[in-house]
Short mmCIF file of C-alpha atoms in Angstrom, two decimals:
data_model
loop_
_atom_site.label_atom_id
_atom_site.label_comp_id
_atom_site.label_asym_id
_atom_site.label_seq_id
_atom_site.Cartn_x
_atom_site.Cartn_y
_atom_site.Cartn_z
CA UNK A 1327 -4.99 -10.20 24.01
CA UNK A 1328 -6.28 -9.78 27.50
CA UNK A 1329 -3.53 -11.25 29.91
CA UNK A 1330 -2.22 -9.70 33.16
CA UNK A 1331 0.56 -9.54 34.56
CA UNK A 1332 1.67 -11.28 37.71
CA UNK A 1333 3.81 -10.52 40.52
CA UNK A 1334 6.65 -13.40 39.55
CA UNK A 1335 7.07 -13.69 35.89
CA UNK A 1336 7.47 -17.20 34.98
CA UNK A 1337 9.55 -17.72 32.32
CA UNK A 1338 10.10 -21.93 32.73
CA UNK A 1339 10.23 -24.28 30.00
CA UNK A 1340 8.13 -26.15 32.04
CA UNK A 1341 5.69 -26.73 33.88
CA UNK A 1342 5.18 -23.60 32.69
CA UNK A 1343 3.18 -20.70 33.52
CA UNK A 1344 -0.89 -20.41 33.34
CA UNK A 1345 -3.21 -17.84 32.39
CA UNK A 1346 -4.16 -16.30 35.66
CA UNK A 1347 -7.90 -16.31 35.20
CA UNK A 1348 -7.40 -20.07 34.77
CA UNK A 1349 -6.21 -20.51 38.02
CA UNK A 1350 -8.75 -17.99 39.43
CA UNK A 1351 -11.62 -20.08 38.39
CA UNK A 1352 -9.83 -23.25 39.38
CA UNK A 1353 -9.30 -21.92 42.91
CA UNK A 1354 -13.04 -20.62 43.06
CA UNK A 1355 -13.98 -24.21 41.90
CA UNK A 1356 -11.61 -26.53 44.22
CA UNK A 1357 -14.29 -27.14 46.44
CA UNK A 1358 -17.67 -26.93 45.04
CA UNK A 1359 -17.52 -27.13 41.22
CA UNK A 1360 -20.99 -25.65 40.10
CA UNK A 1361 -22.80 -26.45 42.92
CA UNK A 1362 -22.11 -30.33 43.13
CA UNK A 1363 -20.34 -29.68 46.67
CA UNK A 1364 -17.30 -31.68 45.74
CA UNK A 1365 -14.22 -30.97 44.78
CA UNK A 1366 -13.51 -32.27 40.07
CA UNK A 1367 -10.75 -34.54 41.98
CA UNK A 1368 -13.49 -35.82 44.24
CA UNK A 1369 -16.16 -36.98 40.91
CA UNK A 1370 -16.53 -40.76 39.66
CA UNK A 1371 -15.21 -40.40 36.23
CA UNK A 1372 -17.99 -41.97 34.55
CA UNK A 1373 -20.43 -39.55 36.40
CA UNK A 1374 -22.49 -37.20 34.50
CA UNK A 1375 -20.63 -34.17 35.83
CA UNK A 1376 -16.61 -35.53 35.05
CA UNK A 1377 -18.14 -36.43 31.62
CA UNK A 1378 -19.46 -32.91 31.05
CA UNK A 1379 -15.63 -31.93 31.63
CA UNK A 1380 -14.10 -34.55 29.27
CA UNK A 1381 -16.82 -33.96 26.56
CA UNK A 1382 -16.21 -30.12 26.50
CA UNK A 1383 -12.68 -30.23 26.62
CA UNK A 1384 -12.36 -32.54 23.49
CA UNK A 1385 -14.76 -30.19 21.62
CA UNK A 1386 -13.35 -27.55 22.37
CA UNK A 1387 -9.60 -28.69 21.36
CA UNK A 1388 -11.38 -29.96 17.93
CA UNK A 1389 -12.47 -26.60 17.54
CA UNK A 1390 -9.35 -24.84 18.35
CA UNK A 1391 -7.27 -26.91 16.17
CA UNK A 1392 -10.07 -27.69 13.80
CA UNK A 1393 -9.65 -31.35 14.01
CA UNK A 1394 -11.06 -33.00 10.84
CA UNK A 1395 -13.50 -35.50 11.35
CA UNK A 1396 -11.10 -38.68 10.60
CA UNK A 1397 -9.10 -38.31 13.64
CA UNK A 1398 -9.58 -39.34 17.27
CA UNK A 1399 -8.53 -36.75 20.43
CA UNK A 1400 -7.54 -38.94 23.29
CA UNK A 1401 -6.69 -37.69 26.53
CA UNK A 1402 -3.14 -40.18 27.92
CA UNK A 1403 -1.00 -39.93 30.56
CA UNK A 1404 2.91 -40.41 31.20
CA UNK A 1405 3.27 -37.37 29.43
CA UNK A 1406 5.44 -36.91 25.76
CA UNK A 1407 8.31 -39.55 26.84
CA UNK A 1408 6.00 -42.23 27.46
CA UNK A 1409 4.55 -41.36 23.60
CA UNK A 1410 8.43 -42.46 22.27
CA UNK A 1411 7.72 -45.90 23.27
CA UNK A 1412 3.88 -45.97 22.65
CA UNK A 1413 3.70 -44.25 18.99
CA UNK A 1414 6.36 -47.31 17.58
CA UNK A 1415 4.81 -49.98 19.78
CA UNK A 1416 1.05 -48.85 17.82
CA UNK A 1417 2.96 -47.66 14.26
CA UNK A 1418 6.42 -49.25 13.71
CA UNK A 1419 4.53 -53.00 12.73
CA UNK A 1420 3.30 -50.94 9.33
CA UNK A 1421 5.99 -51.08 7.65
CA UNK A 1422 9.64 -51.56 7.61
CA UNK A 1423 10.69 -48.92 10.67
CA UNK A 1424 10.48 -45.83 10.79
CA UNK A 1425 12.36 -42.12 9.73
CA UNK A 1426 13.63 -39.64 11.88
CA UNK A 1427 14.51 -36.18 11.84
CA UNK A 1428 17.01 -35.07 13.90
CA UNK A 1429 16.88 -31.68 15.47
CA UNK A 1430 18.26 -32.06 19.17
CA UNK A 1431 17.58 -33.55 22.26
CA UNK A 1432 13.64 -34.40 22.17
CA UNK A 1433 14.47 -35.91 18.72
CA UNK A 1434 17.61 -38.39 19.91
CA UNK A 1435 15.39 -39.35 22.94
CA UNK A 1436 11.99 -40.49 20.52
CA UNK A 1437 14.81 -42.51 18.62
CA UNK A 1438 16.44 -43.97 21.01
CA UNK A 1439 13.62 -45.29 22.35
CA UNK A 1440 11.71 -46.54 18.88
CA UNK A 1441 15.21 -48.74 18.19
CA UNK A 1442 13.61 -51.28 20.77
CA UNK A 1443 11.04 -51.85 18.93
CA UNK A 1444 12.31 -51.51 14.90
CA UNK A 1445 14.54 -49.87 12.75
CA UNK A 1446 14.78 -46.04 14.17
CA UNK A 1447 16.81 -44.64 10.97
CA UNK A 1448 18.35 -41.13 11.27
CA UNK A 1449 17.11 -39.61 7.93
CA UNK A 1450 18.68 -35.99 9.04
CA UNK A 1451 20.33 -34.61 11.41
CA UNK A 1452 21.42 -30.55 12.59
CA UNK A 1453 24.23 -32.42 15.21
CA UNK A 1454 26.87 -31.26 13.14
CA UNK A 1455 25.60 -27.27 13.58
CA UNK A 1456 24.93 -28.01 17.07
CA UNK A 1457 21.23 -28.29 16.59
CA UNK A 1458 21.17 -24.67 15.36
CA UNK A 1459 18.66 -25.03 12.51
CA UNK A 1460 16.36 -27.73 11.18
CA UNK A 1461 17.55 -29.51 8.26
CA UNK A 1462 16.48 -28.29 4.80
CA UNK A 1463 13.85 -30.98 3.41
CA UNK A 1464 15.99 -31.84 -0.05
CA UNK A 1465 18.54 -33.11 2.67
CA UNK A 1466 16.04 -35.92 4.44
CA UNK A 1467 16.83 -39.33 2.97
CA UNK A 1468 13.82 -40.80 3.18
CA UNK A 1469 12.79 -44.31 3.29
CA UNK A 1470 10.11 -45.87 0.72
CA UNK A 1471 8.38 -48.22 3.06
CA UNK A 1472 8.72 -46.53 6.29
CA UNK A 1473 5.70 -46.86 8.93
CA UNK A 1474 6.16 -43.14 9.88
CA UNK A 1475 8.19 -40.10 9.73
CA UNK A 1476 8.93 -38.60 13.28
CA UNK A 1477 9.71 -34.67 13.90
CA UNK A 1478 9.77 -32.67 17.28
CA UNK A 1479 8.16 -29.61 15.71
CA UNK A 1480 9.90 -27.33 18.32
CA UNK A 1481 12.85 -28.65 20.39
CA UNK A 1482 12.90 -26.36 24.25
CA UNK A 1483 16.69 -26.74 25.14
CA UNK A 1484 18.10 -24.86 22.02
CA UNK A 1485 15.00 -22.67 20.93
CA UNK A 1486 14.95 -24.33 17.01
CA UNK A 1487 11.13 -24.63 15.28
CA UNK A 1488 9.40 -25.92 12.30
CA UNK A 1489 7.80 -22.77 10.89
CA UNK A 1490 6.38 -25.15 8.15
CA UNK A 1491 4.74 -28.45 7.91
CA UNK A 1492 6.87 -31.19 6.27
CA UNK A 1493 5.83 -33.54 2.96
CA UNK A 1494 4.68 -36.53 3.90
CA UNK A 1495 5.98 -38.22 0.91
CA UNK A 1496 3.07 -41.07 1.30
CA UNK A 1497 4.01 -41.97 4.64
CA UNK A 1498 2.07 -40.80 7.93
CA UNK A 1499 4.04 -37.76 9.35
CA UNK A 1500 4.00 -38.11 13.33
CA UNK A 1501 5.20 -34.73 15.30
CA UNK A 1502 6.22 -34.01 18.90
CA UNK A 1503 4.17 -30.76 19.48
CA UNK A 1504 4.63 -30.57 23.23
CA UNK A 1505 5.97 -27.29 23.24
CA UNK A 1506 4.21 -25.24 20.81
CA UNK A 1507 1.12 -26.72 20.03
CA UNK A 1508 -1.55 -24.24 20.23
CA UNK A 1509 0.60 -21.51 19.68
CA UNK A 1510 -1.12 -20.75 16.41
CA UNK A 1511 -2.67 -23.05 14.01
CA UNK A 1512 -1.74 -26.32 12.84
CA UNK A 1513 -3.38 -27.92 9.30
CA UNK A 1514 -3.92 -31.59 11.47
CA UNK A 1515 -5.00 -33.15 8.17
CA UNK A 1516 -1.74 -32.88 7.10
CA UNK A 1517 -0.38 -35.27 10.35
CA UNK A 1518 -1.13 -39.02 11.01
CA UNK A 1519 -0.49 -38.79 14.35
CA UNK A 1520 0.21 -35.46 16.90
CA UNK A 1521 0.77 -36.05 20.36
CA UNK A 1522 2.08 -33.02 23.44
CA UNK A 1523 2.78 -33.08 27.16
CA UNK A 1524 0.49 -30.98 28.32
CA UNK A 1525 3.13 -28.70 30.70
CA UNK A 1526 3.52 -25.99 28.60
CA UNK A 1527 0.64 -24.55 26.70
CA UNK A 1528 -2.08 -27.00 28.03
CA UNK A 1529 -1.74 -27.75 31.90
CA UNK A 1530 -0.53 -30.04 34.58
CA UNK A 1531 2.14 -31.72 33.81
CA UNK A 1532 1.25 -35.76 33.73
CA UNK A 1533 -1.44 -35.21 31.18
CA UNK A 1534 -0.90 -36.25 26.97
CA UNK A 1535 -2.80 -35.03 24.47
CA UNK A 1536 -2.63 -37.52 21.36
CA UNK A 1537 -4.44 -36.76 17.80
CA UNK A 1538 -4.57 -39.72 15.12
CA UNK A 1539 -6.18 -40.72 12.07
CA UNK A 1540 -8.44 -43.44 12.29
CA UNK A 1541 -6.18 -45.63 9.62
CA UNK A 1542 -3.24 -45.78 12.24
CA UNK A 1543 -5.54 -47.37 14.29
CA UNK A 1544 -5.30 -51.39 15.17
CA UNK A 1545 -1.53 -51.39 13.96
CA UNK A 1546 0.05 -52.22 17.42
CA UNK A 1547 2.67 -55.03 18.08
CA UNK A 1548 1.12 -58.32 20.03
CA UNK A 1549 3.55 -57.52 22.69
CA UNK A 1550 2.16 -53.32 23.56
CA UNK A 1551 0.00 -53.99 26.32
CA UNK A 1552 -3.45 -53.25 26.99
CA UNK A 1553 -3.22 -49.61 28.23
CA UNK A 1554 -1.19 -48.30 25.53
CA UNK A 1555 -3.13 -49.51 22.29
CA UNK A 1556 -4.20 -46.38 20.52
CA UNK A 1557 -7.09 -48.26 19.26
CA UNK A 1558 -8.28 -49.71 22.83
CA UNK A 1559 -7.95 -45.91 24.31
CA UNK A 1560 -10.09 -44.77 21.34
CA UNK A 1561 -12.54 -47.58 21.42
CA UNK A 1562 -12.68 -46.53 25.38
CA UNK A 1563 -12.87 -43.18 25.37
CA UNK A 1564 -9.64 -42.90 26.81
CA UNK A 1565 -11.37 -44.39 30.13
CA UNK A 1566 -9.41 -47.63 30.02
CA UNK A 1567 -8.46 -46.72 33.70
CA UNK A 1568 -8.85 -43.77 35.20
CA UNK A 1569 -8.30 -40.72 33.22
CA UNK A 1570 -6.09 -37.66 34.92
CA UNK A 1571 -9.28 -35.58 35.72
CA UNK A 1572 -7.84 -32.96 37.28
CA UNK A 1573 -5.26 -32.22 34.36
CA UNK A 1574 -8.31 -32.54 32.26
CA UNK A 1575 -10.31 -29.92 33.54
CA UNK A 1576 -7.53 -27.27 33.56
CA UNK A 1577 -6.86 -27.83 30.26
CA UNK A 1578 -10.55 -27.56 29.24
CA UNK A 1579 -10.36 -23.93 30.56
CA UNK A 1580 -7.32 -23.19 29.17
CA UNK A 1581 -9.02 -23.98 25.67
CA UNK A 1582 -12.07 -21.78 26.95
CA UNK A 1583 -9.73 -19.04 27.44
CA UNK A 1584 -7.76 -19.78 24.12
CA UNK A 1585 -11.06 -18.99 22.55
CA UNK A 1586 -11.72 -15.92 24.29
CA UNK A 1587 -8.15 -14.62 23.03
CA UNK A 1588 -9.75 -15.27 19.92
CA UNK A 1589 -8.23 -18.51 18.81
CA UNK A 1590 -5.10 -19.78 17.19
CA UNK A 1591 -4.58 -17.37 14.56
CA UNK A 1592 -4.83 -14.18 17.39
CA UNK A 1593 -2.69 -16.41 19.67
CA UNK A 1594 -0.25 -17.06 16.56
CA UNK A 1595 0.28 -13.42 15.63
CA UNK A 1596 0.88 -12.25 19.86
CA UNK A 1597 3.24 -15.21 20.05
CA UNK A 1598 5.15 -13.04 17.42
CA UNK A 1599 5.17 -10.27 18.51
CA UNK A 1600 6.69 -11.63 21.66
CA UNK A 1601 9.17 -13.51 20.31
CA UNK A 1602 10.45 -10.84 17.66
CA UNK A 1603 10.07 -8.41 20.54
CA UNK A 1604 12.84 -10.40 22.82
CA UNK A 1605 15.00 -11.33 19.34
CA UNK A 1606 15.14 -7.55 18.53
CA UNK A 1607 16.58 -7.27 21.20
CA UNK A 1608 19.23 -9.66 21.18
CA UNK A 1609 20.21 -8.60 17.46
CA UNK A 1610 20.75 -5.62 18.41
CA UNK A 1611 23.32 -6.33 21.29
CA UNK A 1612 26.87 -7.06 20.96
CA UNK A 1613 26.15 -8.39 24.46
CA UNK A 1614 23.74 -11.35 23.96
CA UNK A 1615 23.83 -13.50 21.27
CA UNK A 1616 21.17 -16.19 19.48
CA UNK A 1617 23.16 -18.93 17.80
CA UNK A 1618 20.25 -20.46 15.99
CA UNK A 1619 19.41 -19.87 12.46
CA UNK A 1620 16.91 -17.00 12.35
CA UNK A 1621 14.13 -18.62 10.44
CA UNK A 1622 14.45 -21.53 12.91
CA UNK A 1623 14.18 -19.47 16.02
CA UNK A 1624 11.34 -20.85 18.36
CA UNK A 1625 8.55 -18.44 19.05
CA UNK A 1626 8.46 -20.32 22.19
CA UNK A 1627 11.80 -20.86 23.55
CA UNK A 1628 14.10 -18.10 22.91
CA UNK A 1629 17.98 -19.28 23.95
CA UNK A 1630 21.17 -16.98 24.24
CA UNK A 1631 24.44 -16.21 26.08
CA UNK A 1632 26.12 -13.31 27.23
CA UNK A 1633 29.24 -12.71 25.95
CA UNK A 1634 31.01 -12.77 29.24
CA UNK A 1635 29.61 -16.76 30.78
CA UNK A 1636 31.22 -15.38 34.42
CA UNK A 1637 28.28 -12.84 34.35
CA UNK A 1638 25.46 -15.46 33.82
CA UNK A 1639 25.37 -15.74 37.69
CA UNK A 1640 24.64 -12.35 37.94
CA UNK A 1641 22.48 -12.16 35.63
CA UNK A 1642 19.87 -14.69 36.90
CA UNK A 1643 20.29 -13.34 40.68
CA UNK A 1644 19.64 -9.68 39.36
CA UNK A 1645 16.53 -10.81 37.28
CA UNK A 1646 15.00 -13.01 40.11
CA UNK A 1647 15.43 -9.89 42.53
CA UNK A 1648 12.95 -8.04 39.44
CA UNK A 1649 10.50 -11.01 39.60
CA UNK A 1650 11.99 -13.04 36.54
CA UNK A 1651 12.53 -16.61 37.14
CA UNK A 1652 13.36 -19.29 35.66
CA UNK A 1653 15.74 -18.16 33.00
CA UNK A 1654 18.63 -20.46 33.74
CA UNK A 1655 19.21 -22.80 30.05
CA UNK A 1656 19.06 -26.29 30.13
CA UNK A 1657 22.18 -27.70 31.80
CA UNK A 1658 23.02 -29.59 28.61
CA UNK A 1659 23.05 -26.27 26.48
CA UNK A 1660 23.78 -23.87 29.35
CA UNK A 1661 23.26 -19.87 28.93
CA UNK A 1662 19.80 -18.54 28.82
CA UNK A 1663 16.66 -19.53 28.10
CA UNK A 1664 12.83 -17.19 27.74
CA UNK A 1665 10.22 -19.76 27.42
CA UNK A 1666 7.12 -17.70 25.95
CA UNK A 1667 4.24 -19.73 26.01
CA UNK A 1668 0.59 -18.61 25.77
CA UNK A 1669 -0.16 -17.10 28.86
CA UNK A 1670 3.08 -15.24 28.81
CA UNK A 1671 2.09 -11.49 28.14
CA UNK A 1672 3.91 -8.45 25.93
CA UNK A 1673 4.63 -7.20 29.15
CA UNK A 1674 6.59 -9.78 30.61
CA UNK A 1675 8.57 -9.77 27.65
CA UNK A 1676 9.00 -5.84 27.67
CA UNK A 1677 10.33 -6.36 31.55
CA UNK A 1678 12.80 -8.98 30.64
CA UNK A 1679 13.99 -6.65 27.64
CA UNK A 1680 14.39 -3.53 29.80
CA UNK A 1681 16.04 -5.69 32.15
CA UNK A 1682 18.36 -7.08 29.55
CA UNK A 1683 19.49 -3.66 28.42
CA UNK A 1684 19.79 -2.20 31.76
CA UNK A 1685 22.09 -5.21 32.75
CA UNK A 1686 24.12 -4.98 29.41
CA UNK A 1687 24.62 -0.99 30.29
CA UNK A 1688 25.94 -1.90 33.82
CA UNK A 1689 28.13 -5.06 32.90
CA UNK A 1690 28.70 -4.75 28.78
#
């Protein structure tokens, strides 16, 4: 897995940190990209060269993913949140509302939002653990004659994952994979509908990546306008207006490099390692602590506290001052928080952990 290491290790939830060579190329490109003398922010969309871009990047994605030939890849903006009004407003009219699972914040927020549009029914829910594990399936409550059933497949502010795919049950399965999609593979078949801000493992924040079957197609309410008809953006090659370009073409070399680190399944087993690198570590520590059940733990978030809260001051001042930043948790969940995305190498990991220890020994 070749990835270097930078001077500042970026360990945000998001907008996250790139692969370096990504933003090499993009800085050798910002003014002339491949001899065109302009600038990918300065091309017509519908020009040959833009479509070149687009093209490529949605082949390459279908390859990465290996997208079966029933669904559509459709490059959105407004990011994940505007995708908790759009999937009901194109889905909910199927049927008689639609499930949800709840495992934290991403979750409430997609429900919230659907209950404009139809019945949003809680089918499970981890509130009561604090959102420290995802519910077991024989606890879901599921409805017969529901349009969809929504998950967030990995929820950032307290580190919890799917490390399965759920049954379907009959009913088209619809996942929030902003945060972790393309962190190893994914069976798509087994999803009606994907969709993922592209901040963490994709690019520039602004851009949505959405993945449907063709029979969730022409569902949408009378009222969803225009722009956000799944069926009008695939009928329109997502050129209804114009497309983020820019986000575009970063994220079409970030799937050029993901192939060069040799796909999902090489990306899936380094994203391991890193993660069970930076749990070891915790485990082992009277110091630090993980609250969330261990086979729930996100591979790409990785939350914890220090036993002492007074110290987490300290802690984040003396890890900036080694390059580490961003490590603050989300105010809502407070303590700690590793975001390990893609183009996070083992060896930003093995700095944090040294740090950690070191900082334990002086303060534990």
């Amino acid at each position: 897995m070749q990835q270097t290491l930078r001077q500042v290790i970026n360990f945000s939830a998001g907008p996250a940190t790139l692969p370096e060579t990504v933003l090499q190329q993009a800085a050798s490109e910002m003014l002339d990209w491949h001899g065109t003398g302009v600038s990918v922010m300065e091309m017509s969309h519908r020009g040959p060269h833009y479509m070149r871009i687009h093209e490529e990047a949605r082949q390459n994605l279908r390859d990465l993913l290996a997208v079966p030939p029933g669904h559509h890849i459709l490059f959105l903006q407004g990011g994940a949140t505007l995708q908790f009004a759009q999937v009901p407003l194109n889905l909910i009219g199927r049927g008689d509302g639609a499930d949800f699972v709840n495992t934290g914040d991403w979750s409430a927020k997609a429900i919230k939002e659907a209950a404009r549009y139809g019945a949003a029914r809680e089918i499970a829910s981890s509130q009561p653990e604090g959102f420290t594990r995802i519910p077991a399936q024989s606890s879901w409550k599921r409805s017969e004659r529901a349009a969809y059933l929504h998950i967030c497949s990995n929820e950032t502010i307290r580190g919890v994952e799917y490390q399965f795919d759920p049954d379907d049950h009959g009913v088209p399965l619809v996942a929030d994979m902003s945060s972790n999609i393309l962190s190893r593979p994914v069976d798509v078949s087994r999803y009606g509908l994907i969709y993922a801000g592209a901040q963490k493992n994709i690019g520039p924040a602004g851009l949505v990546i959405v993945i449907i079957r063709d029979d969730l197609l022409g569902h949408a309410l009378s009222a969803t306008p225009t722009l956000l008809d799944y069926r009008e953006q695939a009928q329109h090659d997502s050129m209804l207006n114009t497309p983020p370009t820019f986000s575009i073409y970063i994220a079409g070399l970030v799937f050029k490099w993901l192939k060069a680190q040799g796909g999902l399944a090489a990306m899936g087993e380094h994203n391991a390692r890193k993660a069970q690198r930076l749990y070891d570590c915790i485990d082992a520590s009277g110091f630090y602590r993980n609250a969330v059940a261990k086979d729930d733990r996100s591979r790409m978030n990785a939350t914890f506290t220090l036993s002492d809260p007074a110290l987490d001051e300290r802690f984040l001042k003396e890890a900036a001052a080694e390059g580490m930043t961003d490590l603050k948790g989300h105010r809502t969940s407070g303590g700690m928080r590793a975001s390990l995305y893609n183009a996070m190498p083992m060896e930003g990991v093995d700095r944090l952990v040294s740090f950690m220890r070191q900082f334990e020994t002086r303060y534990g």
